[in-house]
Amino acid sequence: MIKIENLHKYFENKKVLNGVNLDIEEGTSSVIIGGSGTGKSVLIKCILGLLTPEKGRISIKNNLIFENGKFKKNSKIKIGMLFQGGALFDSLRIWQNVSFYNIQNGKNKKLCFDDAILNLEKVGLSKDVVNLYPSELSGGMQKRVALARAISIKPDIIFFDEPTTGLDPISADVINKLIIEKVRDIGATSLTITHDMSSARTISDKIHMLHKGEIIWEGNKDTIESTDNPFVVQFINGLSEGPIN
Amino acid sequence: MTFIGYFSLPVVSLTSFFTGGALALQIYYGGNQFNSEAIVSSIVALGITRELGPVLGGIVVAGRVSSAIAAELGTMKVTEQIDALKTLSADPISYLIVPRIISGIIMLPILIIFADIIGIMGGWFIGTQSLGFNGSVYIQNTVDFLEVNDISSGLIKASFFGFIITIMGCYQGFNSNGGAQGVGKATTNAVVSASVLILASNYIMTNLFFAS
């Protein structure tokens, strides 16, 4: 579904992605783990076209979307994204946020409003919130609204950037379960980046570890517990001593 | 348009009124007081419509609008709202920038029409209340002296200033980074760069309109 080959990204002289190779199968939930500053968010932003890599290839659904330093537009692939902070539009009401894509594409506003209520219900929010602004909601509710917005376009692929960051453990578990359910409901392929191991174990079919801009380990939630890779062992156990400085 | 135009009207009106009044006093006390009624009214009208109305109005609006645009877009940038727009297939240029620039280009001349009228009224008020001029003669002198070119040149300038104010706000906001500090820096840079560009472009346009 998503194939990344030898992807490089620099910021001035700092090498952030150093030849990333990644293959994500259709219909699976993959999680990329890694410490802060290892390039996880940069990798997702490169796939989304928000950042331009220096070299490498990115293919989605067998369509080459990035090669030789250039993106090729492919409007057939729908991609949803749940940003770390939600990234809801402050100036728009909740229903306008959820149905933003449809409003921009000229869909009838009444239909968009009704659609927003349905999508909010899917993430466990009542219609009482539809006319509120994002600042009037708690962090957990904002994440749910952002999830409703991401699934409202019925994406083929959905990215989650640190979906549980900043949430209490119960809200984080609610978001994890919603991610599993909703991704399954819409039949999308998902890619999540996180350093929350509890979240990674809950939502992943496959886990990849990124360190210093390279994928250094791949496995699943069972094999990660038995691996002897010192980087993975240090990371999942939260040890200060080890090969990760 | 409401934010740039309607909500800027009070501050632009006050600036223009006091500038018109101060200009009337300066011309009266600084010049020959013989035949001052005609001189004060005509120079106030010229000064306000050609220069002070659009320039001071533009700088006041730059302080209010350019900073607000930079802060809003800067916050959107650092909270990834602009990235979110792109992922939802919306073009940030046409969604965020173009409407603001169009509003600036349209609303600034409208604001400056009010600024011109209120500035002249400021001169009239000081002239009649403080300097003992006859009100109707003052207005008649103003009307007789002003030409369409005086007003239209100011409005063309205002339209260009509207472009400068909004484009600098958008540019600085879009290019902000580094969190709250970056947004603060973008806001300051937007006001400073818009103000300097207004003054510089005013000189160039004055030269173009009136040099020949």
Short mmCIF file of C-alpha atoms in Angstrom, two decimals:
data_model
loop_
_atom_site.label_atom_id
_atom_site.label_comp_id
_atom_site.label_asym_id
_atom_site.label_seq_id
_atom_site.Cartn_x
_atom_site.Cartn_y
_atom_site.Cartn_z
CA MET A 1 0.00 0.00 0.00
CA ILE A 2 2.75 2.44 1.03
CA LYS A 3 6.28 1.77 -0.16
CA ILE A 4 9.13 4.03 0.82
CA GLU A 5 12.56 3.49 -0.66
CA ASN A 6 15.81 5.12 0.43
CA LEU A 7 14.18 8.34 1.63
CA HIS A 8 16.50 11.15 2.68
CA LYS A 9 15.59 14.47 4.25
CA TYR A 10 17.96 17.16 5.52
CA PHE A 11 17.35 20.41 7.36
CA GLU A 12 20.31 22.61 6.42
CA ASN A 13 23.21 20.36 7.48
CA LYS A 14 21.20 18.11 9.78
CA LYS A 15 20.30 14.73 8.32
CA VAL A 16 16.88 13.75 9.70
CA LEU A 17 15.91 10.86 7.41
CA ASN A 18 18.86 8.79 6.34
CA GLY A 19 17.66 6.29 3.76
CA VAL A 20 14.34 5.13 5.20
CA ASN A 21 12.89 1.95 3.68
CA LEU A 22 9.37 1.01 4.69
CA ASP A 23 6.68 -1.24 3.28
CA ILE A 24 3.16 -1.03 4.68
CA GLU A 25 0.61 -3.59 3.61
CA GLU A 26 -2.96 -2.70 2.66
CA GLY A 27 -5.50 -2.86 5.47
CA THR A 28 -2.91 -3.09 8.24
CA SER A 29 -2.24 -0.84 11.18
CA SER A 30 1.45 -0.01 11.34
CA VAL A 31 3.13 1.93 14.11
CA ILE A 32 6.46 3.70 13.96
CA ILE A 33 8.09 4.10 17.35
CA GLY A 34 11.18 6.06 18.22
CA GLY A 35 12.46 8.74 20.54
CA SER A 36 11.88 12.46 20.14
CA GLY A 37 13.78 13.95 17.22
CA THR A 38 14.35 10.66 15.39
CA GLY A 39 12.40 11.83 12.33
CA LYS A 40 8.99 10.22 12.86
CA SER A 41 6.91 13.35 12.18
CA VAL A 42 9.22 14.33 9.32
CA LEU A 43 8.65 10.94 7.71
CA ILE A 44 4.85 11.32 7.81
CA LYS A 45 5.07 14.90 6.53
CA CYS A 46 7.22 13.67 3.64
CA ILE A 47 4.63 11.04 2.73
CA LEU A 48 1.86 13.66 2.93
CA GLY A 49 3.82 16.07 0.73
CA LEU A 50 4.07 18.69 3.47
CA LEU A 51 7.86 18.40 3.35
CA THR A 52 9.93 17.62 0.27
CA PRO A 53 12.59 14.94 0.75
CA GLU A 54 15.99 15.36 -0.90
CA LYS A 55 15.90 11.92 -2.51
CA GLY A 56 14.17 8.57 -2.49
CA ARG A 57 10.88 7.18 -3.77
CA ILE A 58 7.39 7.06 -2.27
CA SER A 59 4.65 4.92 -3.79
CA ILE A 60 1.05 4.67 -2.62
CA LYS A 61 -1.26 2.01 -4.06
CA ASN A 62 1.37 1.26 -6.72
CA ASN A 63 1.32 4.91 -7.83
CA LEU A 64 4.68 6.61 -7.65
CA ILE A 65 3.95 9.91 -5.86
CA PHE A 66 7.52 11.07 -5.20
CA GLU A 67 10.67 10.52 -7.20
CA ASN A 68 13.75 12.57 -8.15
CA GLY A 69 12.92 15.31 -5.67
CA LYS A 70 9.43 15.93 -7.10
CA PHE A 71 5.90 15.06 -6.03
CA LYS A 72 3.42 13.81 -8.58
CA LYS A 73 -0.17 14.74 -7.88
CA ASN A 74 -2.58 11.85 -7.49
CA SER A 75 -6.06 13.00 -6.56
CA LYS A 76 -7.44 9.44 -6.57
CA ILE A 77 -5.82 8.58 -3.23
CA LYS A 78 -7.61 9.98 -0.20
CA ILE A 79 -5.45 10.50 2.85
CA GLY A 80 -6.68 11.44 6.33
CA MET A 81 -4.47 12.84 9.05
CA LEU A 82 -4.86 13.22 12.79
CA PHE A 83 -2.35 15.83 13.92
CA GLN A 84 -0.64 15.73 17.29
CA GLY A 85 -2.46 18.79 18.62
CA GLY A 86 -5.64 18.11 16.64
CA ALA A 87 -4.99 21.13 14.35
CA LEU A 88 -8.66 22.07 14.39
CA PHE A 89 -9.44 25.38 12.74
CA ASP A 90 -9.95 27.89 15.58
CA SER A 91 -12.23 30.19 13.65
CA LEU A 92 -14.65 27.47 12.51
CA ARG A 93 -17.37 25.71 14.47
CA ILE A 94 -17.02 22.00 15.23
CA TRP A 95 -19.38 20.91 12.45
CA GLN A 96 -17.52 23.11 9.95
CA ASN A 97 -14.25 21.51 11.05
CA VAL A 98 -15.59 17.98 10.68
CA SER A 99 -17.17 18.63 7.28
CA PHE A 100 -14.45 20.98 6.03
CA TYR A 101 -13.51 18.81 3.06
CA ASN A 102 -17.11 18.48 1.88
CA ILE A 103 -17.84 22.20 2.38
CA GLN A 104 -14.76 23.09 0.31
CA ASN A 105 -15.95 20.74 -2.41
CA GLY A 106 -19.26 22.56 -2.67
CA LYS A 107 -21.48 20.02 -0.92
CA ASN A 108 -24.81 21.35 0.39
CA LYS A 109 -24.29 22.91 3.85
CA LYS A 110 -27.32 21.21 5.39
CA LEU A 111 -25.98 17.84 4.24
CA CYS A 112 -22.54 18.76 5.61
CA PHE A 113 -24.10 19.67 8.95
CA ASP A 114 -25.99 16.35 9.15
CA ASP A 115 -22.88 14.48 8.03
CA ALA A 116 -20.86 16.16 10.79
CA ILE A 117 -23.36 15.01 13.42
CA LEU A 118 -23.08 11.43 12.15
CA ASN A 119 -19.28 11.52 12.16
CA LEU A 120 -19.20 13.05 15.63
CA GLU A 121 -21.50 10.29 16.88
CA LYS A 122 -19.06 7.72 15.47
CA VAL A 123 -16.35 9.09 17.77
CA GLY A 124 -18.67 9.26 20.76
CA LEU A 125 -19.55 12.97 20.74
CA SER A 126 -23.11 14.21 20.97
CA LYS A 127 -24.66 16.81 18.69
CA ASP A 128 -24.46 19.32 21.57
CA VAL A 129 -20.93 20.18 20.47
CA VAL A 130 -21.63 20.87 16.77
CA ASN A 131 -21.99 24.63 17.15
CA LEU A 132 -19.14 25.09 19.62
CA TYR A 133 -15.66 26.30 18.72
CA PRO A 134 -12.58 24.07 19.28
CA SER A 135 -11.36 26.23 22.19
CA GLU A 136 -14.55 25.34 24.07
CA LEU A 137 -13.67 21.61 24.11
CA SER A 138 -11.24 19.63 26.27
CA GLY A 139 -8.06 18.15 24.76
CA GLY A 140 -9.60 14.67 24.56
CA MET A 141 -12.73 15.99 22.84
CA GLN A 142 -10.61 17.97 20.39
CA LYS A 143 -8.75 14.75 19.49
CA ARG A 144 -12.09 13.03 18.88
CA VAL A 145 -13.25 15.89 16.65
CA ALA A 146 -9.95 15.70 14.76
CA LEU A 147 -10.50 11.95 14.34
CA ALA A 148 -14.05 12.60 13.09
CA ARG A 149 -12.61 15.08 10.57
CA ALA A 150 -9.97 12.59 9.45
CA ILE A 151 -12.48 9.77 8.86
CA SER A 152 -15.13 12.07 7.32
CA ILE A 153 -13.36 11.97 3.95
CA LYS A 154 -13.44 8.14 3.99
CA PRO A 155 -9.69 7.91 3.43
CA ASP A 156 -7.77 5.04 1.88
CA ILE A 157 -4.90 5.77 4.25
CA ILE A 158 -5.00 7.47 7.60
CA PHE A 159 -2.02 8.85 9.52
CA PHE A 160 -1.94 9.40 13.26
CA ASP A 161 0.73 11.69 14.70
CA GLU A 162 1.16 10.99 18.43
CA PRO A 163 -2.59 10.41 18.89
CA THR A 164 -2.43 9.99 22.68
CA THR A 165 0.07 12.71 23.55
CA GLY A 166 -1.25 15.10 26.19
CA LEU A 167 -4.17 12.87 27.18
CA ASP A 168 -4.81 11.18 30.52
CA PRO A 169 -4.50 7.35 30.44
CA ILE A 170 -8.27 6.79 30.22
CA SER A 171 -8.79 9.30 27.39
CA ALA A 172 -5.73 7.82 25.66
CA ASP A 173 -7.27 4.35 25.83
CA VAL A 174 -10.56 5.69 24.46
CA ILE A 175 -8.70 7.27 21.52
CA ASN A 176 -6.73 4.04 20.91
CA LYS A 177 -9.94 2.00 20.79
CA LEU A 178 -11.62 4.55 18.52
CA ILE A 179 -8.64 4.41 16.17
CA ILE A 180 -8.86 0.60 15.95
CA GLU A 181 -12.65 0.61 15.43
CA LYS A 182 -12.90 3.47 12.96
CA VAL A 183 -9.95 2.40 10.84
CA ARG A 184 -11.49 -1.07 10.62
CA ASP A 185 -14.96 0.38 9.83
CA ILE A 186 -13.73 2.43 6.87
CA GLY A 187 -11.31 -0.29 5.75
CA ALA A 188 -8.34 2.07 5.69
CA THR A 189 -4.65 1.39 6.03
CA SER A 190 -3.21 3.27 9.00
CA LEU A 191 0.22 4.50 9.96
CA THR A 192 0.72 5.83 13.47
CA ILE A 193 3.78 7.46 14.95
CA THR A 194 4.12 7.42 18.69
CA HIS A 195 6.48 7.00 21.58
CA ASP A 196 3.64 5.76 23.78
CA MET A 197 4.33 2.01 23.98
CA SER A 198 0.93 1.28 25.49
CA SER A 199 -0.70 2.88 22.45
CA ALA A 200 1.67 1.07 20.08
CA ARG A 201 0.85 -2.33 21.62
CA THR A 202 -2.90 -1.62 21.46
CA ILE A 203 -3.27 -0.42 17.90
CA SER A 204 -0.49 -2.09 15.92
CA ASP A 205 -0.40 -5.03 13.54
CA LYS A 206 3.19 -4.23 12.78
CA ILE A 207 5.77 -2.08 14.60
CA HIS A 208 8.78 -0.31 13.06
CA MET A 209 11.45 1.43 15.08
CA LEU A 210 13.05 4.58 13.70
CA HIS A 211 16.40 5.69 15.07
CA LYS A 212 18.66 8.42 13.67
CA GLY A 213 16.62 8.55 10.47
CA GLU A 214 16.69 4.82 9.72
CA ILE A 215 14.32 1.94 10.35
CA ILE A 216 16.43 -0.24 12.63
CA TRP A 217 13.87 -2.89 13.64
CA GLU A 218 10.56 -4.31 12.38
CA GLY A 219 8.25 -6.77 14.06
CA ASN A 220 4.91 -6.97 15.84
CA LYS A 221 3.57 -6.53 19.36
CA ASP A 222 4.60 -10.09 20.30
CA THR A 223 8.10 -10.10 18.84
CA ILE A 224 8.89 -6.68 20.31
CA GLU A 225 8.73 -8.18 23.81
CA SER A 226 11.24 -10.94 23.00
CA THR A 227 13.68 -9.06 20.76
CA ASP A 228 17.27 -8.66 21.87
CA ASN A 229 17.81 -5.53 19.75
CA PRO A 230 19.44 -3.25 22.35
CA PHE A 231 17.80 -0.09 20.89
CA VAL A 232 14.32 -1.59 21.09
CA VAL A 233 14.93 -3.06 24.54
CA GLN A 234 16.10 0.29 25.88
CA PHE A 235 13.19 2.15 24.26
CA ILE A 236 10.31 -0.10 25.30
CA ASN A 237 11.63 -0.36 28.85
CA GLY A 238 12.29 3.37 29.11
CA LEU A 239 15.89 2.89 30.26
CA SER A 240 18.25 5.83 30.47
CA GLU A 241 21.29 3.56 29.99
CA GLY A 242 21.82 1.98 26.58
CA PRO A 243 22.83 2.66 22.98
CA ILE A 244 20.27 5.47 22.53
CA ASN A 245 21.87 8.65 23.86
CA MET B 1 -13.74 42.87 5.09
CA THR B 2 -15.62 43.69 8.29
CA PHE B 3 -12.45 43.34 10.35
CA ILE B 4 -10.25 45.35 8.01
CA GLY B 5 -12.82 48.02 7.15
CA TYR B 6 -15.61 48.47 9.66
CA PHE B 7 -13.63 47.75 12.82
CA SER B 8 -10.75 49.99 11.69
CA LEU B 9 -13.07 52.95 11.11
CA PRO B 10 -13.00 54.36 14.68
CA VAL B 11 -9.21 54.47 14.99
CA VAL B 12 -8.75 55.79 11.43
CA SER B 13 -11.43 58.45 12.05
CA LEU B 14 -9.84 59.63 15.29
CA THR B 15 -6.38 59.75 13.73
CA SER B 16 -7.66 61.70 10.76
CA PHE B 17 -9.75 64.13 12.82
CA PHE B 18 -6.87 65.10 15.12
CA THR B 19 -4.41 65.25 12.22
CA GLY B 20 -6.73 67.62 10.33
CA GLY B 21 -7.08 69.80 13.43
CA ALA B 22 -3.34 69.87 14.15
CA LEU B 23 -2.58 70.63 10.51
CA ALA B 24 -4.98 73.59 10.57
CA LEU B 25 -3.27 74.98 13.68
CA GLN B 26 0.23 74.51 12.23
CA ILE B 27 -0.65 76.27 8.97
CA TYR B 28 -2.37 79.09 10.83
CA TYR B 29 0.41 79.71 13.37
CA GLY B 30 3.28 78.94 11.04
CA GLY B 31 2.12 80.93 8.05
CA ASN B 32 0.95 84.38 7.17
CA GLN B 33 -2.28 84.97 9.06
CA PHE B 34 -3.49 87.36 6.35
CA ASN B 35 -6.03 85.55 4.15
CA SER B 36 -5.43 82.50 6.34
CA GLU B 37 -9.00 81.24 5.99
CA ALA B 38 -8.43 80.29 2.35
CA ILE B 39 -4.88 79.04 2.89
CA VAL B 40 -5.68 76.88 5.91
CA SER B 41 -8.70 75.22 4.30
CA SER B 42 -6.96 74.53 1.01
CA ILE B 43 -3.75 73.16 2.51
CA VAL B 44 -5.64 71.03 5.01
CA ALA B 45 -7.72 69.59 2.17
CA LEU B 46 -4.68 68.95 -0.01
CA GLY B 47 -2.57 67.57 2.82
CA ILE B 48 -5.27 65.23 4.02
CA THR B 49 -6.48 63.89 0.68
CA ARG B 50 -3.11 63.55 -1.02
CA GLU B 51 -0.83 62.49 1.83
CA LEU B 52 -1.88 62.40 5.45
CA GLY B 53 -5.19 60.60 5.02
CA PRO B 54 -3.85 57.61 3.09
CA VAL B 55 -0.42 57.46 4.79
CA LEU B 56 -1.51 57.86 8.40
CA GLY B 57 -4.63 55.78 7.77
CA GLY B 58 -2.45 53.11 6.16
CA ILE B 59 0.03 53.08 9.05
CA VAL B 60 -2.75 52.91 11.63
CA VAL B 61 -4.42 50.04 9.76
CA ALA B 62 -1.02 48.35 9.38
CA GLY B 63 -0.64 48.43 13.16
CA ARG B 64 -4.06 46.95 13.62
CA VAL B 65 -4.61 44.61 10.68
CA SER B 66 -1.15 43.50 9.55
CA SER B 67 -0.29 42.42 13.09
CA ALA B 68 -3.61 40.59 13.49
CA ILE B 69 -3.17 38.72 10.19
CA ALA B 70 0.43 37.77 11.05
CA ALA B 71 -0.60 36.58 14.52
CA GLU B 72 -3.55 34.57 13.18
CA LEU B 73 -1.65 32.89 10.35
CA GLY B 74 1.45 32.45 12.51
CA THR B 75 -0.61 30.64 15.13
CA MET B 76 -2.20 28.52 12.41
CA LYS B 77 1.28 27.64 11.15
CA VAL B 78 2.73 26.63 14.52
CA THR B 79 -0.38 24.64 15.50
CA GLU B 80 -0.27 22.76 12.16
CA GLN B 81 -3.61 24.17 10.99
CA ILE B 82 -2.04 25.17 7.67
CA ASP B 83 -0.72 21.62 7.24
CA ALA B 84 -4.23 20.37 8.08
CA LEU B 85 -5.65 22.57 5.30
CA LYS B 86 -3.27 20.97 2.81
CA THR B 87 -4.20 17.45 3.90
CA LEU B 88 -7.87 18.35 3.36
CA SER B 89 -7.07 19.37 -0.23
CA ALA B 90 -7.57 23.08 0.45
CA ASP B 91 -5.03 25.46 -1.04
CA PRO B 92 -3.85 27.74 1.81
CA ILE B 93 -3.03 30.52 -0.67
CA SER B 94 -6.56 30.74 -2.07
CA TYR B 95 -8.24 29.94 1.27
CA LEU B 96 -6.24 32.20 3.60
CA ILE B 97 -4.28 34.77 1.61
CA VAL B 98 -6.31 35.79 -1.45
CA PRO B 99 -9.48 36.83 0.48
CA ARG B 100 -7.40 38.94 2.88
CA ILE B 101 -5.54 40.71 0.08
CA ILE B 102 -8.76 41.42 -1.83
CA SER B 103 -10.34 42.79 1.37
CA GLY B 104 -7.34 45.06 1.94
CA ILE B 105 -7.35 46.40 -1.61
CA ILE B 106 -11.09 47.12 -1.48
CA MET B 107 -11.50 48.33 2.10
CA LEU B 108 -8.53 50.69 2.44
CA PRO B 109 -9.82 53.19 -0.19
CA ILE B 110 -13.26 53.10 1.45
CA LEU B 111 -11.68 53.78 4.84
CA ILE B 112 -9.62 56.60 3.38
CA ILE B 113 -12.73 58.27 1.90
CA PHE B 114 -14.01 58.50 5.49
CA ALA B 115 -10.55 59.56 6.69
CA ASP B 116 -10.46 62.38 4.10
CA ILE B 117 -13.90 63.67 5.08
CA ILE B 118 -13.22 63.43 8.81
CA GLY B 119 -9.72 64.94 8.47
CA ILE B 120 -11.14 67.93 6.59
CA MET B 121 -13.85 68.20 9.23
CA GLY B 122 -11.12 68.20 11.89
CA GLY B 123 -9.53 71.20 10.19
CA TRP B 124 -12.95 72.83 9.85
CA PHE B 125 -13.74 72.23 13.55
CA ILE B 126 -10.49 73.81 14.77
CA GLY B 127 -10.82 76.58 12.18
CA THR B 128 -14.30 77.54 13.28
CA GLN B 129 -14.01 76.90 17.01
CA SER B 130 -10.47 78.05 17.68
CA LEU B 131 -9.35 80.31 14.87
CA GLY B 132 -12.59 82.19 14.28
CA PHE B 133 -13.15 81.17 10.65
CA ASN B 134 -16.55 81.22 9.03
CA GLY B 135 -17.71 77.61 8.65
CA SER B 136 -19.46 77.87 5.31
CA VAL B 137 -16.64 79.91 3.76
CA TYR B 138 -14.15 77.28 4.97
CA ILE B 139 -16.16 74.50 3.32
CA GLN B 140 -16.63 76.53 0.14
CA ASN B 141 -12.88 77.19 -0.08
CA THR B 142 -12.19 73.50 0.39
CA VAL B 143 -14.64 72.47 -2.32
CA ASP B 144 -13.35 75.13 -4.72
CA PHE B 145 -9.73 74.17 -4.21
CA LEU B 146 -9.92 70.39 -4.30
CA GLU B 147 -9.67 68.58 -7.63
CA VAL B 148 -10.68 65.05 -8.48
CA ASN B 149 -7.03 64.16 -8.98
CA ASP B 150 -6.23 65.08 -5.35
CA ILE B 151 -8.77 62.59 -4.05
CA SER B 152 -8.23 59.84 -6.61
CA SER B 153 -4.45 59.82 -6.14
CA GLY B 154 -4.98 59.30 -2.40
CA LEU B 155 -7.42 56.48 -3.03
CA ILE B 156 -5.06 54.73 -5.46
CA LYS B 157 -2.35 55.01 -2.81
CA ALA B 158 -4.75 53.61 -0.21
CA SER B 159 -5.55 50.63 -2.40
CA PHE B 160 -1.84 49.86 -2.80
CA PHE B 161 -1.31 50.32 0.95
CA GLY B 162 -4.14 47.82 1.52
CA PHE B 163 -2.20 45.35 -0.61
CA ILE B 164 1.03 46.02 1.32
CA ILE B 165 -0.65 45.70 4.73
CA THR B 166 -2.29 42.37 3.97
CA ILE B 167 0.57 40.82 2.01
CA MET B 168 3.09 41.63 4.75
CA GLY B 169 0.78 40.21 7.41
CA CYS B 170 0.27 37.03 5.37
CA TYR B 171 3.96 36.69 4.45
CA GLN B 172 5.24 37.10 7.99
CA GLY B 173 2.51 34.85 9.42
CA PHE B 174 3.12 32.10 6.87
CA ASN B 175 6.86 32.19 7.47
CA SER B 176 6.75 32.26 11.25
CA ASN B 177 8.23 29.41 13.23
CA GLY B 178 9.42 28.63 16.70
CA GLY B 179 6.16 28.75 18.67
CA ALA B 180 4.87 31.78 20.57
CA GLN B 181 8.15 33.66 20.23
CA GLY B 182 8.09 33.16 16.46
CA VAL B 183 4.50 34.41 16.24
CA GLY B 184 5.44 37.51 18.27
CA LYS B 185 8.39 38.17 15.99
CA ALA B 186 6.21 37.72 12.89
CA THR B 187 3.68 40.21 14.28
CA THR B 188 6.33 42.84 14.93
CA ASN B 189 7.97 42.27 11.55
CA ALA B 190 4.62 42.55 9.78
CA VAL B 191 3.87 45.98 11.27
CA VAL B 192 7.40 47.32 10.79
CA SER B 193 7.78 46.08 7.22
CA ALA B 194 4.28 47.23 6.21
CA SER B 195 4.86 50.71 7.72
CA VAL B 196 8.24 51.16 6.05
CA LEU B 197 6.89 49.93 2.70
CA ILE B 198 3.90 52.29 2.98
CA LEU B 199 6.20 55.27 3.52
CA ALA B 200 8.59 54.25 0.74
CA SER B 201 5.86 53.45 -1.78
CA ASN B 202 4.08 56.71 -0.87
CA TYR B 203 7.16 58.64 -1.93
CA ILE B 204 7.38 56.72 -5.21
CA MET B 205 3.68 57.13 -5.99
CA THR B 206 3.72 60.85 -5.11
CA ASN B 207 6.61 61.24 -7.50
CA LEU B 208 4.73 59.36 -10.22
CA PHE B 209 1.44 61.23 -9.76
CA PHE B 210 2.65 64.79 -9.25
CA ALA B 211 6.20 65.15 -10.58
CA SER B 212 5.21 65.87 -14.15
#
